[in-house]
Short mmCIF file of C-alpha atoms and ligand atoms in Angstrom, two decimals:
data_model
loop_
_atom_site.label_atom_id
_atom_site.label_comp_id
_atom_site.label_asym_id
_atom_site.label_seq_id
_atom_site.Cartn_x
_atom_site.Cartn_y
_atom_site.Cartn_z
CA UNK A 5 4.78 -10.94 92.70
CA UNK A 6 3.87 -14.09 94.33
CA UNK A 7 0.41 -14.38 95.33
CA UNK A 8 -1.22 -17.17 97.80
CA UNK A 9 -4.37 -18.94 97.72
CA UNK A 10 -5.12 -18.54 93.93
CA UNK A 11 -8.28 -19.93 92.33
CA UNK A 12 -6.90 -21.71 89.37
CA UNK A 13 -10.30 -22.64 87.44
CA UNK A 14 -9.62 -19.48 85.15
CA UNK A 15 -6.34 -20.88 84.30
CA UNK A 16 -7.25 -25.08 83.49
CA UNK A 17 -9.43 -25.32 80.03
CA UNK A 18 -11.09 -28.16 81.97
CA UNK A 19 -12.36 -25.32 84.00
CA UNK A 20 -11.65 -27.60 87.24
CA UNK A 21 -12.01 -25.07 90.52
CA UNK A 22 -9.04 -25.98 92.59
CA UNK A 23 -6.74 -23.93 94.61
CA UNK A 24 -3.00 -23.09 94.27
CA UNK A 25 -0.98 -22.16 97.65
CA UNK A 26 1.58 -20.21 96.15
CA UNK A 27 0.78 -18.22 91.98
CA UNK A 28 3.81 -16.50 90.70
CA UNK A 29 2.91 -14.92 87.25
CA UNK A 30 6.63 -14.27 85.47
CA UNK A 31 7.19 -12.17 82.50
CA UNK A 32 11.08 -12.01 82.58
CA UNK A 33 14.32 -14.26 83.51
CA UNK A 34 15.15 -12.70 86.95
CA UNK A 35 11.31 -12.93 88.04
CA UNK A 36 11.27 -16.18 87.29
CA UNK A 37 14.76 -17.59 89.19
CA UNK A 38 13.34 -14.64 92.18
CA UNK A 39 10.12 -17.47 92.41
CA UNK A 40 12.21 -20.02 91.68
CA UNK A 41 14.41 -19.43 95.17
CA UNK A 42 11.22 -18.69 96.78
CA UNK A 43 10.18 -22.20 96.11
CA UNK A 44 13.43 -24.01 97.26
CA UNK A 45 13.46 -21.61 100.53
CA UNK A 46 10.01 -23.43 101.75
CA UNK A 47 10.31 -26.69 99.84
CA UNK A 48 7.81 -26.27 97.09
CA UNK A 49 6.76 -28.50 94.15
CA UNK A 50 6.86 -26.74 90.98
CA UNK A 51 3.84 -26.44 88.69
CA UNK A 52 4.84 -24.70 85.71
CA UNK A 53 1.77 -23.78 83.54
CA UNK A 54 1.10 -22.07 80.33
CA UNK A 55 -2.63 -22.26 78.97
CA UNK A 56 -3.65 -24.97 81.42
CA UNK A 57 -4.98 -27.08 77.99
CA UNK A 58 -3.18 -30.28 78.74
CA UNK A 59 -3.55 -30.34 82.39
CA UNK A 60 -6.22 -32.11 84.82
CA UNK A 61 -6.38 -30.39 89.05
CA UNK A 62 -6.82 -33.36 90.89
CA UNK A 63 -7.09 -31.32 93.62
CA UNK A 64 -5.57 -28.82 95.25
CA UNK A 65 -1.80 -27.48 94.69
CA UNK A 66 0.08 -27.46 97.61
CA UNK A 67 2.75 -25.78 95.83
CA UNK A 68 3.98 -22.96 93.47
CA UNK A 69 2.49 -22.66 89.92
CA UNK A 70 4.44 -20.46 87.83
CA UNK A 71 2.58 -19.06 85.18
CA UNK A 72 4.90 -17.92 82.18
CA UNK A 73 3.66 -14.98 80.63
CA UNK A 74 6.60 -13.84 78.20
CA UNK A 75 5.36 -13.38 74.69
CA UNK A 76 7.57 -12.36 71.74
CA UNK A 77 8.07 -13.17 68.81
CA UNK A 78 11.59 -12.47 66.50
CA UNK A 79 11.13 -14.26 62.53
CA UNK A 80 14.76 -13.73 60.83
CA UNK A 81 15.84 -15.01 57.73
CA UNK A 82 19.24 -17.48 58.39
CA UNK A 83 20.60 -18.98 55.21
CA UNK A 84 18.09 -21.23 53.33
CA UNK A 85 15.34 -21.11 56.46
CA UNK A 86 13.65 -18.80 58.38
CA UNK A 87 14.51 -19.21 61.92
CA UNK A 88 11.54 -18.15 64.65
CA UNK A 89 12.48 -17.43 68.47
CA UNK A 90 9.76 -17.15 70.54
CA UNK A 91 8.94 -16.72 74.44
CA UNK A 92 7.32 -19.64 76.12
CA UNK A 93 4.62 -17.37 76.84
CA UNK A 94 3.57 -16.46 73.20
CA UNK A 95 0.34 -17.94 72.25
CA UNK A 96 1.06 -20.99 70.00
CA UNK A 97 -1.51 -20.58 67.36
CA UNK A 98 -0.75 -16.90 66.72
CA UNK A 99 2.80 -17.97 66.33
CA UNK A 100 1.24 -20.50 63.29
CA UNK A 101 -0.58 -17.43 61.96
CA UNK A 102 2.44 -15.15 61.91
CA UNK A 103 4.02 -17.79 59.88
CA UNK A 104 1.17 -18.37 57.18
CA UNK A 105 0.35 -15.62 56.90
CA UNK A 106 4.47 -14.53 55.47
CA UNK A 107 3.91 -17.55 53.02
CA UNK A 108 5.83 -19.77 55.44
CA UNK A 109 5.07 -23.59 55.55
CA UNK A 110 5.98 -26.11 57.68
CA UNK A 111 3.32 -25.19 61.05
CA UNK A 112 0.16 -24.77 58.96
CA UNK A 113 -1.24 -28.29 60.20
CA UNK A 114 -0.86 -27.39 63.75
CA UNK A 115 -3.15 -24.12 63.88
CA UNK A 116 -5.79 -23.85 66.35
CA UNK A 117 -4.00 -26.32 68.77
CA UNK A 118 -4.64 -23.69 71.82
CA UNK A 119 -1.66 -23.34 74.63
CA UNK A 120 1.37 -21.69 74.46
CA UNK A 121 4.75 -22.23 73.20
CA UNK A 122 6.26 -22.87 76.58
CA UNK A 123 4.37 -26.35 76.52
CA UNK A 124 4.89 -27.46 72.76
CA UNK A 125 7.86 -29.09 73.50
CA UNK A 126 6.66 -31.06 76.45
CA UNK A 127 4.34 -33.65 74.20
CA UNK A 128 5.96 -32.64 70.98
CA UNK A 129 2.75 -31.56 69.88
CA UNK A 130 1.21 -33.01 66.55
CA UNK A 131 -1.79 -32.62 64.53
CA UNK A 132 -2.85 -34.10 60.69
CA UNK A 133 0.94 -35.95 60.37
CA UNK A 134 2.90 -32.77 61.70
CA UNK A 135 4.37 -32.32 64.90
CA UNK A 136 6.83 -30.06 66.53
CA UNK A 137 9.96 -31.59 65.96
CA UNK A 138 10.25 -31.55 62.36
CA UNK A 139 10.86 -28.21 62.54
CA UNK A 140 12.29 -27.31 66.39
CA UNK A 141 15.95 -26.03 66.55
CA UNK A 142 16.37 -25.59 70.31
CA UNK A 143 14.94 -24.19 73.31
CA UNK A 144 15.98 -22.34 76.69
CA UNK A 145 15.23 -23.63 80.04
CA UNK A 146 15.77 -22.82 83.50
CA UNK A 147 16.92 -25.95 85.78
CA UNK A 148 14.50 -25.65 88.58
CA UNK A 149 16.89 -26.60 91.31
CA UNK A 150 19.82 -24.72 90.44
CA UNK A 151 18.22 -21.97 88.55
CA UNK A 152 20.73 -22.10 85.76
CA UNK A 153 19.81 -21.37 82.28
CA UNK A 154 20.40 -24.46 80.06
CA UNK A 155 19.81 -24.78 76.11
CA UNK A 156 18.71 -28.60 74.86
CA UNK A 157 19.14 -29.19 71.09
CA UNK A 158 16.40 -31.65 69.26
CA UNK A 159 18.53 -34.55 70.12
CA UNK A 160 18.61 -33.36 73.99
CA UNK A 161 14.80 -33.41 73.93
CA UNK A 162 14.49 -36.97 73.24
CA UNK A 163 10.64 -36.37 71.40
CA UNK A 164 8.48 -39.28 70.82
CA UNK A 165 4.57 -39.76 69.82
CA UNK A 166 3.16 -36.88 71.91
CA UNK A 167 6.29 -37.75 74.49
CA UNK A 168 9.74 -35.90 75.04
CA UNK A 169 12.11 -35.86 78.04
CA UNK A 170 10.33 -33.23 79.69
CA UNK A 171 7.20 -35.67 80.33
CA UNK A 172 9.84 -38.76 81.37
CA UNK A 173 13.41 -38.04 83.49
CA UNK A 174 13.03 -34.28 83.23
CA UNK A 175 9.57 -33.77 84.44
CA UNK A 176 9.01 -30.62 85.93
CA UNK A 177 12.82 -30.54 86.20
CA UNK A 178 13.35 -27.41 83.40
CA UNK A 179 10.73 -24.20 83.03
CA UNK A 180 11.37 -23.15 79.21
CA UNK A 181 11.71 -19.84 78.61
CA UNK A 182 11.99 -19.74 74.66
CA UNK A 183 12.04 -22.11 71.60
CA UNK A 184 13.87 -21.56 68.34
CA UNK A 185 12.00 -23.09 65.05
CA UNK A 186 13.70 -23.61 61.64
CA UNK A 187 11.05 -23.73 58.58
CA UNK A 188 12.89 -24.59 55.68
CA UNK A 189 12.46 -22.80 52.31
CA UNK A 190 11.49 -25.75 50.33
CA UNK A 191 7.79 -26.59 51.43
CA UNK A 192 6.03 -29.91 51.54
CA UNK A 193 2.65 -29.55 52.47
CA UNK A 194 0.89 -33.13 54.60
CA UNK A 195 -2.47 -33.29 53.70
CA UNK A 196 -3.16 -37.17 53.24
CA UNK A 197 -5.61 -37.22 56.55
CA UNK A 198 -8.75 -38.12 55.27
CA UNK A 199 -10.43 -35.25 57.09
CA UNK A 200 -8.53 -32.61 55.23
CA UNK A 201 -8.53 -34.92 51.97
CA UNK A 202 -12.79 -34.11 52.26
CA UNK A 203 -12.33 -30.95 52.97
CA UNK A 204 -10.19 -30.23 49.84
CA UNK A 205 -12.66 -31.99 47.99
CA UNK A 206 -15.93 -29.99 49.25
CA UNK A 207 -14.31 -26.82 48.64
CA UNK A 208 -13.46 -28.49 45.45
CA UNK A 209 -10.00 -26.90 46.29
CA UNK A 210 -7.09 -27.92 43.61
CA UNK A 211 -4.29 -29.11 45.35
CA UNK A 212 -2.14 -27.84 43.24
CA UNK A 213 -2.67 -24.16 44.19
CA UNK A 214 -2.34 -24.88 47.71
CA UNK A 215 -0.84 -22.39 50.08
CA UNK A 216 0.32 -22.87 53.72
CA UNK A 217 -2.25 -20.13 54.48
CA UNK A 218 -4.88 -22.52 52.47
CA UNK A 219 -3.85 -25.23 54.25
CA UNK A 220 -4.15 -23.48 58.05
CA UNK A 221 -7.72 -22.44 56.98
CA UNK A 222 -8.52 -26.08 56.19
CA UNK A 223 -7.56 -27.05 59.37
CA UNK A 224 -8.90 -24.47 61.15
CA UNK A 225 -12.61 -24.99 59.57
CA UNK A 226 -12.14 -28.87 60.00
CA UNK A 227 -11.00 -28.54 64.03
CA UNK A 228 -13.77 -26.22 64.47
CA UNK A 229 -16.41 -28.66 63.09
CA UNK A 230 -15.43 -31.03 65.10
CA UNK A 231 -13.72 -30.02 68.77
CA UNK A 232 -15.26 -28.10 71.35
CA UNK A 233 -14.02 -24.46 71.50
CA UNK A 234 -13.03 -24.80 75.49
CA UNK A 235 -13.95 -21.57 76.16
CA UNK A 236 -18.13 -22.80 75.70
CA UNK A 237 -17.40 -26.46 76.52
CA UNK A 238 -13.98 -27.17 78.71
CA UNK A 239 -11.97 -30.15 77.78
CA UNK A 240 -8.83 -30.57 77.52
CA UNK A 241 -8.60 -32.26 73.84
CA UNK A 242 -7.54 -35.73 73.42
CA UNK A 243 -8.10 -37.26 76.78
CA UNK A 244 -5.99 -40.67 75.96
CA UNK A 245 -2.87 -41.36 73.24
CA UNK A 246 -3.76 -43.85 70.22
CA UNK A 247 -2.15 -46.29 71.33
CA UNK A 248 0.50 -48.19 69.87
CA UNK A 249 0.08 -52.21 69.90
CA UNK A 250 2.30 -55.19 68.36
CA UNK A 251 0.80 -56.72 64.43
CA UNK A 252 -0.59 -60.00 66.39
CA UNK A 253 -3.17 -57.96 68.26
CA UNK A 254 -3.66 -55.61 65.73
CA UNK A 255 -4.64 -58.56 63.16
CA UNK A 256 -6.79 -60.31 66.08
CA UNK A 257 -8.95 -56.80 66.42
CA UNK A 258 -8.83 -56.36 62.91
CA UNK A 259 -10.49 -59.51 62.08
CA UNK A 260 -13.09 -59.30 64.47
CA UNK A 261 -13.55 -55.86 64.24
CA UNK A 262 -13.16 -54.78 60.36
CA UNK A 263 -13.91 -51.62 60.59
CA UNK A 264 -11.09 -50.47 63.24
CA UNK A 265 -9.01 -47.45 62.24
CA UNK A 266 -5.33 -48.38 62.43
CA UNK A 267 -2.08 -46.80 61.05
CA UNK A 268 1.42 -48.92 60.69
CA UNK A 269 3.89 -47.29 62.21
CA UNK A 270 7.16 -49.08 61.57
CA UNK A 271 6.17 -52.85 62.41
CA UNK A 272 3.70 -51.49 65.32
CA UNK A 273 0.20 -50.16 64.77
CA UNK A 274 -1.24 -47.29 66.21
CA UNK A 275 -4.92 -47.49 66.57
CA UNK A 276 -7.63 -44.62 66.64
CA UNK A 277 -8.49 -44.57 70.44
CA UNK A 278 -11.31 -42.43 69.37
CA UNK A 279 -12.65 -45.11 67.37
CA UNK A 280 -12.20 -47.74 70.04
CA UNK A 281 -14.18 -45.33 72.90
CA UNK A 282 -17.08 -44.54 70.18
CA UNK A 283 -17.32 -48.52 69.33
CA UNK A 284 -17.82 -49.47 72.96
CA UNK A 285 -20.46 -46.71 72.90
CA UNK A 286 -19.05 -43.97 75.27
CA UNK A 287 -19.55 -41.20 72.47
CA UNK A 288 -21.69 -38.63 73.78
CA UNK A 289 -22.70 -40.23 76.96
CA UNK A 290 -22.61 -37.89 80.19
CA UNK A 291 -21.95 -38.97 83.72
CA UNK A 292 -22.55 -35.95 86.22
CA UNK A 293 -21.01 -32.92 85.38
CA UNK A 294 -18.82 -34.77 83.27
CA UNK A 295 -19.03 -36.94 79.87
CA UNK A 296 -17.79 -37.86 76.33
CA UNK A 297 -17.95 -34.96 73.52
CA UNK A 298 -21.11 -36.04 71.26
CA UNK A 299 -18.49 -35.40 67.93
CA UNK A 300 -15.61 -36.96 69.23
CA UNK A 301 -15.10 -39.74 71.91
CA UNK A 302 -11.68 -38.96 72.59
CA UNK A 303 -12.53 -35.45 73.84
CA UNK A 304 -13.50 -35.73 77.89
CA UNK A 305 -15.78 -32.57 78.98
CA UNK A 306 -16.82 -31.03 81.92
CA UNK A 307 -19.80 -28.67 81.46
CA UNK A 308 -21.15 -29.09 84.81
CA UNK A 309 -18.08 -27.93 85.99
CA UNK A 310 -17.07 -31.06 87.91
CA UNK A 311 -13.75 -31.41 90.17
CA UNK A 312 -10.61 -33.53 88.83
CA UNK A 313 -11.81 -36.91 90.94
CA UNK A 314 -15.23 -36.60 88.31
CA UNK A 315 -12.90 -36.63 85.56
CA UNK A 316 -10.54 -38.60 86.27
CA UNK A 317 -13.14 -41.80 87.63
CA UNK A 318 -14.86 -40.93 83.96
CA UNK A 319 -11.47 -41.50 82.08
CA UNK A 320 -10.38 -44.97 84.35
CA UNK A 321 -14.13 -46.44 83.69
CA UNK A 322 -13.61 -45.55 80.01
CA UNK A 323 -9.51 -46.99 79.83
CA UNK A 324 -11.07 -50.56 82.03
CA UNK A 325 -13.43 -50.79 79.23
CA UNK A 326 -11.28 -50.63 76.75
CA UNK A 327 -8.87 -53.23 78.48
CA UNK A 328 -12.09 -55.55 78.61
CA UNK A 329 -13.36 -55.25 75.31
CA UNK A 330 -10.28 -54.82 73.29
CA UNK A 331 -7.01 -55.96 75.34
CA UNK A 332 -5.42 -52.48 74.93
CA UNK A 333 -4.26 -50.05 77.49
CA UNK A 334 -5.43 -46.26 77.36
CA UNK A 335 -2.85 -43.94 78.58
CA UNK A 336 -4.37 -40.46 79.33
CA UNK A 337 -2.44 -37.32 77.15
CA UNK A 338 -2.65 -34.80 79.85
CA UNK A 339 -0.89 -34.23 83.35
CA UNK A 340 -2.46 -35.18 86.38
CA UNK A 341 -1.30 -32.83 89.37
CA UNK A 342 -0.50 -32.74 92.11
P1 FAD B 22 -0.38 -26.47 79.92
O1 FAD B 22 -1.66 -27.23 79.93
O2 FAD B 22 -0.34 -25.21 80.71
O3 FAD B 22 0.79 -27.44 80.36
C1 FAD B 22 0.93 -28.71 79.83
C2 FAD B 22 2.17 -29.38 80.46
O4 FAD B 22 3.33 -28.64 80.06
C3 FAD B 22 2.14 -29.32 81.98
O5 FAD B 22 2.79 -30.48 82.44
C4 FAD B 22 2.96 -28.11 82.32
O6 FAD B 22 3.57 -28.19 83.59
C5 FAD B 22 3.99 -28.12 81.21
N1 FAD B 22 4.45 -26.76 80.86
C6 FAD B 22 3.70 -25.73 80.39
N2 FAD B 22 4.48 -24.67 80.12
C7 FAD B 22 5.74 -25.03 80.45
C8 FAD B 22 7.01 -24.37 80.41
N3 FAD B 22 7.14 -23.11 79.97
N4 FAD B 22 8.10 -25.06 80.83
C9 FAD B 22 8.01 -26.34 81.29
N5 FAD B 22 6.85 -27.01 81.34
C10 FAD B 22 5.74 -26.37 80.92
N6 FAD B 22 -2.24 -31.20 71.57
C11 FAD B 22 -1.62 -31.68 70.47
O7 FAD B 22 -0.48 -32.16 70.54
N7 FAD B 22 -2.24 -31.68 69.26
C12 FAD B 22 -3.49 -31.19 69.09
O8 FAD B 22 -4.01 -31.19 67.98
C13 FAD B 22 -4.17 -30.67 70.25
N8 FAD B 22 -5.42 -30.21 70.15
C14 FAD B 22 -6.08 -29.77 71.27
C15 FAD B 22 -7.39 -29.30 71.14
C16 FAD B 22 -8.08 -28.83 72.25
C17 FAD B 22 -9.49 -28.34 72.10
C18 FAD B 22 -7.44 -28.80 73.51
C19 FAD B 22 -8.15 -28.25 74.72
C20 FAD B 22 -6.15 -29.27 73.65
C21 FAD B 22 -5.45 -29.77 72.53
N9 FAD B 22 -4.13 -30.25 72.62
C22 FAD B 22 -3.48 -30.71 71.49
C23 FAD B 22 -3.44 -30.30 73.91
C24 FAD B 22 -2.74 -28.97 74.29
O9 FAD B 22 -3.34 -27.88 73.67
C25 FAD B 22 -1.26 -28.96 73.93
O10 FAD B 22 -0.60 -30.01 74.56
C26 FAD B 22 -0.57 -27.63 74.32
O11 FAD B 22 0.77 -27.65 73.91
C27 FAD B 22 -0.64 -27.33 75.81
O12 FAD B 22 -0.25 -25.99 76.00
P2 FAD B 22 -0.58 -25.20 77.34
O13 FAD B 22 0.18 -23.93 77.30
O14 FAD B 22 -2.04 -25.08 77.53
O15 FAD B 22 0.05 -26.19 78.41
P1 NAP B 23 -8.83 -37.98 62.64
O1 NAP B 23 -8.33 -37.09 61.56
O2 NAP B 23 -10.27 -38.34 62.71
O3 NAP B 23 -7.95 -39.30 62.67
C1 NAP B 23 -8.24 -40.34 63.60
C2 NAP B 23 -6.95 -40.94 64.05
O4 NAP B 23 -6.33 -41.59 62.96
C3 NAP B 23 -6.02 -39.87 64.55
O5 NAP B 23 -5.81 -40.17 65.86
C4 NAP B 23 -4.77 -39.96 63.68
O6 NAP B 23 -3.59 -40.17 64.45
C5 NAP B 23 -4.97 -41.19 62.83
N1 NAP B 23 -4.72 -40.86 61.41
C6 NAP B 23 -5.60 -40.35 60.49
N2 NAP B 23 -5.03 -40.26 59.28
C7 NAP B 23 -3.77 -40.71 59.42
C8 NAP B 23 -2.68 -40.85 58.52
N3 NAP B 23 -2.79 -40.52 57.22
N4 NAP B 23 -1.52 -41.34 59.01
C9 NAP B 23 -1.39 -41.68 60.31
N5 NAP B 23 -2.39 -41.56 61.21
C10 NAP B 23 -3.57 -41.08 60.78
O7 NAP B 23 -8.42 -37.33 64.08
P2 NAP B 23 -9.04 -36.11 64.88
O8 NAP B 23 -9.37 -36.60 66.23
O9 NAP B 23 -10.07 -35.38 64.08
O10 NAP B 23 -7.76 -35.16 65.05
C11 NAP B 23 -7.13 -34.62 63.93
C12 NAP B 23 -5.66 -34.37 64.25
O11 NAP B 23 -5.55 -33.41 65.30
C13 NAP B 23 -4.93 -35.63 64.73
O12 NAP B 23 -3.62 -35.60 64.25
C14 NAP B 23 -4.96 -35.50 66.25
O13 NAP B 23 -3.87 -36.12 66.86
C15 NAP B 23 -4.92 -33.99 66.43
N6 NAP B 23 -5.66 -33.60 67.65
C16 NAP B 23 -5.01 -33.77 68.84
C17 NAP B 23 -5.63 -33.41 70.02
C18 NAP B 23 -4.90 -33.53 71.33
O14 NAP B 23 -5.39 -33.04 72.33
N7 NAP B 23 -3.76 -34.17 71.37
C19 NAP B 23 -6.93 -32.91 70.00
C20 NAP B 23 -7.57 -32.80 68.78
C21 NAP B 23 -6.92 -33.14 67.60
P3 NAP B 23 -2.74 -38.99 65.14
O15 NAP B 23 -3.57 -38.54 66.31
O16 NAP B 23 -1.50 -39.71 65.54
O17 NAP B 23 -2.50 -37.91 64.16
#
């Protein structure tokens, strides 16, 4: 079960070629405590990895990646919601499908995001005002030193803005096995982003009628105008988090720069980082094998196939402008490893 010396370019959507020293590929409990004692006989770090779409390979791994591959998928009615388990292997946007597609709201804003549901939790993924927590129940998770199956509620997970435990204390502490949704019966569809606003509005779409199935296939045609499919161009979405600054720096930018895009967010405001990369003129600019997406600055690319040191030197010049220009700090969205 556990191979050595694995190429993992297939497996990163920034199609980096770097090397694993130990691959186990688990589909079931046992196989994956079996690789787990593996790793603690020789002293291994741990790489767990589902669709490698929120990762960067700085270089090698000199340890074990354990690729979850348990898909499933159980939709039950429990009282007034519809409760979803699913296997941390399951493919997160067919999950969204299966959902719309039995007139259930609540995901329809997050189709298309690609991955698997093993990694939702891990940066409480969000898209167009939704994110995984308004609707997560639980998960299952095996404690990577112990091998003992543990179950965290929402509370437990401690989510933030594209943050939970599982990026902070617990990092690469827990593999999850499964997470438990609850959609609610009473839908409320979020479609105040402006993107989605013009889309309703092209279509000439009456927002009235809207469905949760109309609402995925809003999304879907508005991501796909916009983000490169990683399978033709590999990226790894967002590169950096909008980040989130006090009011006295968001009123100095805002009066010398007018036309910032900025959100209040309690008495903090989150600013576009894809509007502050494209201002200082990075959009569509290519360094090597690496560069800016020509449709959106905050998507890093790598058609020329470049290694992790090309990517990551792109996204440091790009956060040290930022600094310089603006005064804000970029924090990059995925996980460098090792
Ligand atoms: P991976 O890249 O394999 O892993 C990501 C992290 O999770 C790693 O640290 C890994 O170790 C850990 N991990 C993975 N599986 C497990 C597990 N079972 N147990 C414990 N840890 C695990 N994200 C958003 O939030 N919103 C978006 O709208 C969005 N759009 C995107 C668009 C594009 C084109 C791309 C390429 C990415 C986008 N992303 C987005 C980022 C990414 O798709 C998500 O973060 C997704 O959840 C990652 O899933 P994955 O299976 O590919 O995770
Ligand atoms: P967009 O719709 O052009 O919006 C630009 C930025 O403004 C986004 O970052 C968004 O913040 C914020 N925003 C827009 N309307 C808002 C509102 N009504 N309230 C609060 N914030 C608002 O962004 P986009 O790049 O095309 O992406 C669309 C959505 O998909 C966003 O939610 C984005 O986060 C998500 N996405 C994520 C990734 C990823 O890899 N993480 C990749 C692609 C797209 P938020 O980002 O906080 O929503």
């Amino acid at each position: 079960m556990i191979q050595s010396d694995v190429d993992l370019q297939p497996y990163n959507t920034l199609a980096i070629a770097a090397r694993a020293a130990h691959f186990a590929r688990v589909e079931t409990l046992e196989q994956l405590q079996e690789a787990l004692e593996f790793a603690r006989r020789k002293h291994l770090p741990i790489l767990p990895l589902g669709g490698g779409s929120n990762i960067v390979l700085t270089g090698d791994f000199p340890g074990l990646v354990v690729h979850l591959d348990n898909p499933g998928l159980s939709i039950s009615k429990q009282g007034d919601c519809t409760s979803i388990t699913a296997g941390a292997g399951e493919n997160w946007h067919r999950l969204v499908l299966a959902t719309v597609d039995r007139g259930l709201g609540g995901l329809e804003n997050l189709a298309l995001i690609p991955g698997r549901i093993g990694a939702a939790p891990i940066q409480n993924i969000g898209a167009y005002g939704v994110e995984l927590r308004d609707t997560f129940q639980s998960l299952e998770a095996v404690h990577v030193a112990t091998g003992e199956v543990h179950r965290f509620s929402a509370a437990e997970c401690e989510f933030g803005y594209r943050d939970s435990v599982f990026k902070g204390r617990a990092r690469d502490q827990y593999i999850i096995t499964s997470v438990c949704l609850h959609l609610p019966e009473e839908w409320h569809p979020r479609t105040d982003y402006p993107a989605l606003q013009q889309y309703f509005r092209e279509q000439q779409v009456d927002a009235t009628g809207l469905t949760p199935r109309g609402v995925a296939d809003a999304v879907i045609a508005v991501r796909t105008s916009k983000l490169p499919d990683p399978g033709v161009i590999p990226n790894a979405g967002s590169f950096f988090k909008n980040p989130v600054v006090d009011r006295e720096l968001y009123h100095e930018l805002k009066q010398a720069y007018p036309d910032l895009v900025a959100y209040e967010v309690g008495d903090r405001w989150k600013l576009a980082a894809g509007w502050l990369i494209d201002r200082a003129g990075w959009r569509g600019r290519r360094q090597g094998a690496v560069g800016v997406h020509e449709r959106q600055a905050l998507v890093l690319v790598n058609p020329g196939r470049g290694n992790g040191a090309e990517v990551t030197g792109l996204a440091r010049e790009i956060a040290a402008d930022i600094k310089a220009r603006y005064g804000v700090e970029l924090e990059p969205e995925p996980r460098y490893y090792p």
